[in-house]
Amino acid sequence: MYYYVYDTFLSDKKYEKVLDKIKVTLLDLDIQGKHERLTLLKSIDELIKDEVKRGINTIVILGNDKTLLRVIDTVGRHNITLGMIPIGPDNSIAECLGIPTEEAACEIIAARKIVQLDLGKANDQYFLSSLKVDKNINRVSIHKDNYRIVPQPNCVEFDIYNLYYPEGVENYEKQMKKFSPQDDKLELVIRKNETKKTWFKKKTGINPIDSIIQSKLFKIKSFEYLPVVLDGYKVIKTPVIVELAPCKLKMIVGKDRLKYIQ
Amino acid sequence: MLMSMFKNGNEEGYGAESNGVEDTLIGNSIKIEGDLVSNGSINVEGEVVGSLKTEKQLRVGEKAKVVADVKAQEAFIAGVIQGNITVGGRLELASTARVTGDLQAAVLSIAAGAIFNGKATMQETSGGGFIENKAEEADEE
């Protein structure tokens, strides 16, 4: 039984035709199920929990990267399969997973090719993509095994990646190889402030990567409570134990997925 | 020469294909304190204090500073190391290397300009390693 969850932005009239086409395609492919539209008053976590109790084993979200990332914590807690029908802009994750947009994605759902992806866990929260700290870095230390990593003054940000989906990066494939969501590891990436001089003015940018350390477990400690952003939307505070979750995410993917996702 | 063995950490060596091997790139925006042990290659461009051990290659860049005893299968040193270096295979000191400590390696190469204060011990390896050692030493002379 399928449970289709629509993100709130799909209530916009401009998506009506697309949604109608998707419903017709789902009917044609005989993969109907319960359809639910999210509103500001409906908690996506509660909805999914209720449906899991009723026996739903596949959740298909309709929306974009943000929609997908928002359900990861709940999906990670239950042994359910996750599918996606990408609609609108900001669908880099779907692109990595080989899922085409709109009604074309229905065939991927019907084909039901499932891969297992790693999940990260920060304290008791699951995440798929990354964890970010970009404030007061000089007050943070990261511990791994028998050593600690101390950011220096030129360090401006660090992230811990499970799945990396750089937007607008040409060599997607190359980047994904570094941060494969199937390598049983998390990647700590340290970024530093880089100042580029031009003839006329100084240009400041962020150096993409200064350091990379791989591990299954990191501990982030700080002298005071500092915000840590999970998957770009959820904020938790230090101290944080970041680890590879014991469970995997069962994700429906397309055949055109990046070759590093097997 | 040996540099080619150390692929740039930004390009290769990570991902599902690495079969559980953890490759490490330490830039100059961090400092490592403690015992760093890795089963993959390590590329140091920053600062390490403690000890450093890898089953594969170690590369210490020109601006790197390592205050630690170092163990690796192969090593290319271009920066500062204060501590003993034990390498199972080939150890190469570039012209910019500044090493204070004892060296132990099967194959040793020291470029002109490198500063080394300590004792060097070389072990004969199977498969003609001894001949190669002699050649290296002759080059230095």
mmCIF file of C-alpha atoms in Angstrom, chain A residues 32-221:
data_model
loop_
_atom_site.group_PDB
_atom_site.id
_atom_site.type_symbol
_atom_site.label_atom_id
_atom_site.label_comp_id
_atom_site.label_asym_id
_atom_site.label_seq_id
_atom_site.Cartn_x
_atom_site.Cartn_y
_atom_site.Cartn_z
ATOM 1 C CA GLN A 32 -2.803 3.972 -6.222
ATOM 2 C CA GLY A 33 -2.853 4.637 -2.523
ATOM 3 C CA LYS A 34 -3.787 7.195 0.037
ATOM 4 C CA HIS A 35 -3.043 10.816 -0.851
ATOM 5 C CA GLU A 36 -2.336 13.412 1.829
ATOM 6 C CA ARG A 37 -1.650 17.119 1.400
ATOM 7 C CA LEU A 38 0.504 18.703 4.043
ATOM 8 C CA THR A 39 -0.621 21.950 5.622
ATOM 9 C CA LEU A 40 0.959 24.124 8.256
ATOM 10 C CA LEU A 41 -1.261 22.412 10.827
ATOM 11 C CA LYS A 42 -0.404 18.839 9.869
ATOM 12 C CA SER A 43 2.846 17.446 11.196
ATOM 13 C CA ILE A 44 4.493 15.233 8.612
ATOM 14 C CA ASP A 45 6.003 13.102 11.385
ATOM 15 C CA GLU A 46 2.640 12.400 13.021
ATOM 16 C CA LEU A 47 0.980 11.607 9.689
ATOM 17 C CA ILE A 48 3.631 9.085 8.738
ATOM 18 C CA LYS A 49 3.611 7.479 12.195
ATOM 19 C CA ASP A 50 -0.174 7.030 12.024
ATOM 20 C CA GLU A 51 -0.032 5.493 8.564
ATOM 21 C CA VAL A 52 2.792 3.133 9.506
ATOM 22 C CA LYS A 53 0.584 1.876 12.357
ATOM 23 C CA ARG A 54 -2.139 1.217 9.776
ATOM 24 C CA GLY A 55 0.208 -0.966 7.743
ATOM 25 C CA ILE A 56 1.615 1.368 5.100
ATOM 26 C CA ASN A 57 5.016 0.133 3.944
ATOM 27 C CA THR A 58 5.857 2.616 1.175
ATOM 28 C CA ILE A 59 5.788 6.372 1.427
ATOM 29 C CA VAL A 60 6.091 8.482 -1.691
ATOM 30 C CA ILE A 61 6.724 12.141 -1.184
ATOM 31 C CA LEU A 62 5.803 14.731 -3.792
ATOM 32 C CA GLY A 63 7.982 17.823 -3.616
ATOM 33 C CA ASN A 64 11.667 18.663 -3.695
ATOM 34 C CA ASP A 65 14.915 18.040 -1.796
ATOM 35 C CA LYS A 66 13.600 19.804 1.299
ATOM 36 C CA THR A 67 10.490 17.618 1.378
ATOM 37 C CA LEU A 68 12.622 14.497 1.152
ATOM 38 C CA LEU A 69 15.024 15.593 3.882
ATOM 39 C CA ARG A 70 12.165 16.493 6.229
ATOM 40 C CA VAL A 71 10.774 12.940 6.264
ATOM 41 C CA ILE A 72 14.111 11.196 6.795
ATOM 42 C CA ASP A 73 14.039 11.288 10.585
ATOM 43 C CA THR A 74 10.618 9.622 10.728
ATOM 44 C CA VAL A 75 11.307 7.175 7.909
ATOM 45 C CA GLY A 76 14.596 6.212 9.576
ATOM 46 C CA ARG A 77 12.703 5.142 12.683
ATOM 47 C CA HIS A 78 10.431 2.759 10.777
ATOM 48 C CA ASN A 79 11.237 -0.033 8.383
ATOM 49 C CA ILE A 80 9.485 1.575 5.413
ATOM 50 C CA THR A 81 10.432 2.199 1.800
ATOM 51 C CA LEU A 82 10.707 5.756 0.535
ATOM 52 C CA GLY A 83 9.910 6.933 -2.963
ATOM 53 C CA MET A 84 9.858 10.381 -4.492
ATOM 54 C CA ILE A 85 8.060 12.246 -7.233
ATOM 55 C CA PRO A 86 10.125 15.407 -7.776
ATOM 56 C CA ILE A 87 8.149 18.522 -8.661
ATOM 57 C CA GLY A 88 9.430 22.046 -9.177
ATOM 58 C CA PRO A 89 12.970 23.346 -8.713
ATOM 59 C CA ASP A 90 15.627 22.169 -6.180
ATOM 60 C CA ASN A 91 15.591 18.485 -6.950
ATOM 61 C CA SER A 92 19.299 17.672 -6.918
ATOM 62 C CA ILE A 93 18.927 14.580 -4.738
ATOM 63 C CA ALA A 94 16.342 13.093 -7.090
ATOM 64 C CA GLU A 95 18.726 13.786 -9.964
ATOM 65 C CA CYS A 96 21.497 11.890 -8.164
ATOM 66 C CA LEU A 97 19.101 9.011 -7.598
ATOM 67 C CA GLY A 98 18.038 8.927 -11.237
ATOM 68 C CA ILE A 99 14.446 9.949 -10.569
ATOM 69 C CA PRO A 100 12.947 12.082 -13.353
ATOM 70 C CA THR A 101 10.536 14.877 -12.503
ATOM 71 C CA GLU A 102 6.741 14.892 -12.368
ATOM 72 C CA GLU A 103 4.715 12.086 -13.993
ATOM 73 C CA ALA A 104 7.822 10.393 -15.428
ATOM 74 C CA ALA A 105 8.770 9.536 -11.833
ATOM 75 C CA CYS A 106 5.628 7.383 -11.484
ATOM 76 C CA GLU A 107 7.204 4.702 -13.647
ATOM 77 C CA ILE A 108 10.203 4.633 -11.330
ATOM 78 C CA ILE A 109 7.869 4.114 -8.382
ATOM 79 C CA ALA A 110 6.101 1.301 -10.258
ATOM 80 C CA ALA A 111 9.396 -0.366 -11.252
ATOM 81 C CA ARG A 112 10.334 -0.355 -7.550
ATOM 82 C CA LYS A 113 14.107 -0.669 -7.833
ATOM 83 C CA ILE A 114 15.184 -0.321 -4.201
ATOM 84 C CA VAL A 115 18.682 0.495 -2.956
ATOM 85 C CA GLN A 116 19.874 0.790 0.602
ATOM 86 C CA LEU A 117 21.473 4.101 1.545
ATOM 87 C CA ASP A 118 23.439 4.944 4.671
ATOM 88 C CA LEU A 119 21.832 7.210 7.220
ATOM 89 C CA GLY A 120 23.573 9.500 9.657
ATOM 90 C CA LYS A 121 22.473 9.876 13.246
ATOM 91 C CA ALA A 122 23.141 12.986 15.294
ATOM 92 C CA ASN A 123 22.212 12.312 18.928
ATOM 93 C CA ASP A 124 18.783 10.744 18.338
ATOM 94 C CA GLN A 125 17.991 12.421 15.001
ATOM 95 C CA TYR A 126 18.451 10.700 11.653
ATOM 96 C CA PHE A 127 19.758 12.606 8.660
ATOM 97 C CA LEU A 128 20.449 11.760 5.042
ATOM 98 C CA SER A 129 22.610 14.520 3.694
ATOM 99 C CA SER A 130 24.691 16.572 6.098
ATOM 100 C CA LEU A 131 25.292 18.280 9.381
ATOM 101 C CA LYS A 132 26.713 21.781 9.415
ATOM 102 C CA VAL A 133 28.401 24.079 11.939
ATOM 103 C CA ASP A 134 29.302 27.541 10.686
ATOM 104 C CA LYS A 135 29.213 29.710 13.798
ATOM 105 C CA ASN A 136 31.878 30.142 16.481
ATOM 106 C CA ILE A 137 34.010 27.425 14.955
ATOM 107 C CA ASN A 138 36.924 28.406 17.183
ATOM 108 C CA ARG A 139 34.941 27.212 20.210
ATOM 109 C CA VAL A 140 34.375 23.745 18.814
ATOM 110 C CA SER A 141 36.481 20.619 18.855
ATOM 111 C CA ILE A 142 35.711 17.397 17.049
ATOM 112 C CA HIS A 143 36.766 14.113 18.569
ATOM 113 C CA LYS A 144 37.464 10.917 16.672
ATOM 114 C CA ASP A 145 38.981 7.762 18.157
ATOM 115 C CA ASN A 146 42.084 8.813 20.078
ATOM 116 C CA TYR A 147 42.549 12.291 18.700
ATOM 117 C CA ARG A 148 40.795 15.583 18.433
ATOM 118 C CA ILE A 149 40.494 18.010 15.561
ATOM 119 C CA VAL A 150 40.933 21.637 16.513
ATOM 120 C CA PRO A 151 39.768 24.181 13.914
ATOM 121 C CA GLN A 152 42.259 26.995 13.326
ATOM 122 C CA PRO A 153 41.335 30.691 12.923
ATOM 123 C CA ASN A 154 41.096 30.420 9.128
ATOM 124 C CA CYS A 155 38.460 27.682 9.400
ATOM 125 C CA VAL A 156 34.982 29.032 8.686
ATOM 126 C CA GLU A 157 32.745 26.007 8.498
ATOM 127 C CA PHE A 158 32.635 22.279 8.867
ATOM 128 C CA ASP A 159 30.169 19.740 7.604
ATOM 129 C CA ILE A 160 29.708 16.053 8.142
ATOM 130 C CA TYR A 161 28.341 14.466 4.997
ATOM 131 C CA ASN A 162 26.565 11.248 4.289
ATOM 132 C CA LEU A 163 25.056 12.166 0.922
ATOM 133 C CA TYR A 164 26.534 15.186 -0.810
ATOM 134 C CA TYR A 165 24.518 16.788 -3.585
ATOM 135 C CA PRO A 166 26.342 19.915 -4.690
ATOM 136 C CA GLU A 167 24.067 22.258 -6.568
ATOM 137 C CA GLY A 168 25.398 23.580 -9.835
ATOM 138 C CA VAL A 169 28.550 21.518 -9.731
ATOM 139 C CA GLU A 170 29.466 20.130 -13.121
ATOM 140 C CA ASN A 171 31.373 17.080 -11.984
ATOM 141 C CA TYR A 172 28.591 15.563 -9.923
ATOM 142 C CA GLU A 173 29.869 12.074 -10.499
ATOM 143 C CA LYS A 174 33.329 12.904 -9.162
ATOM 144 C CA GLN A 175 31.941 14.629 -6.085
ATOM 145 C CA MET A 176 29.591 11.749 -5.337
ATOM 146 C CA LYS A 177 32.466 9.308 -5.444
ATOM 147 C CA LYS A 178 34.011 11.084 -2.489
ATOM 148 C CA PHE A 179 30.823 11.208 -0.478
ATOM 149 C CA SER A 180 29.050 8.025 -1.412
ATOM 150 C CA PRO A 181 25.980 7.267 0.716
ATOM 151 C CA GLN A 182 26.880 3.583 0.477
ATOM 152 C CA ASP A 183 30.439 3.550 1.786
ATOM 153 C CA ASP A 184 29.554 2.906 5.443
ATOM 154 C CA LYS A 185 31.362 6.103 6.405
ATOM 155 C CA LEU A 186 30.672 9.718 7.176
ATOM 156 C CA GLU A 187 32.965 12.432 5.840
ATOM 157 C CA LEU A 188 34.015 15.366 7.956
ATOM 158 C CA VAL A 189 34.772 18.274 5.630
ATOM 159 C CA ILE A 190 36.510 21.381 6.894
ATOM 160 C CA ARG A 191 36.299 24.570 4.866
ATOM 161 C CA LYS A 192 38.519 27.588 5.234
ATOM 162 C CA ASN A 193 38.205 31.201 4.297
ATOM 163 C CA GLU A 194 40.025 31.915 1.096
ATOM 164 C CA THR A 195 40.926 35.384 -0.084
ATOM 165 C CA LYS A 196 41.585 35.778 -3.757
ATOM 166 C CA LYS A 197 43.299 38.910 -4.983
ATOM 167 C CA THR A 198 42.369 40.400 -8.321
ATOM 168 C CA TRP A 199 43.807 43.468 -10.020
ATOM 169 C CA PHE A 200 41.086 45.769 -8.787
ATOM 170 C CA LYS A 201 39.808 44.392 -5.525
ATOM 171 C CA LYS A 202 40.070 41.563 -3.077
ATOM 172 C CA LYS A 203 37.588 38.819 -3.717
ATOM 173 C CA THR A 204 36.573 36.600 -0.827
ATOM 174 C CA GLY A 205 35.208 33.128 -1.383
ATOM 175 C CA ILE A 206 34.968 29.811 0.422
ATOM 176 C CA ASN A 207 37.531 27.206 -0.362
ATOM 177 C CA PRO A 208 35.453 24.154 -1.278
ATOM 178 C CA ILE A 209 37.443 21.654 0.753
ATOM 179 C CA ASP A 210 40.431 22.071 3.038
ATOM 180 C CA SER A 211 40.354 18.822 5.010
ATOM 181 C CA ILE A 212 38.509 15.527 4.775
ATOM 182 C CA ILE A 213 38.435 12.940 7.536
ATOM 183 C CA GLN A 214 36.337 9.797 7.258
ATOM 184 C CA SER A 215 34.874 7.919 10.168
ATOM 185 C CA LYS A 216 31.801 6.142 11.467
ATOM 186 C CA LEU A 217 31.697 8.304 14.574
ATOM 187 C CA PHE A 218 32.509 11.885 15.472
ATOM 188 C CA LYS A 219 31.865 13.760 18.700
ATOM 189 C CA ILE A 220 31.352 17.511 18.478
ATOM 190 C CA LYS A 221 32.064 19.384 21.684
#
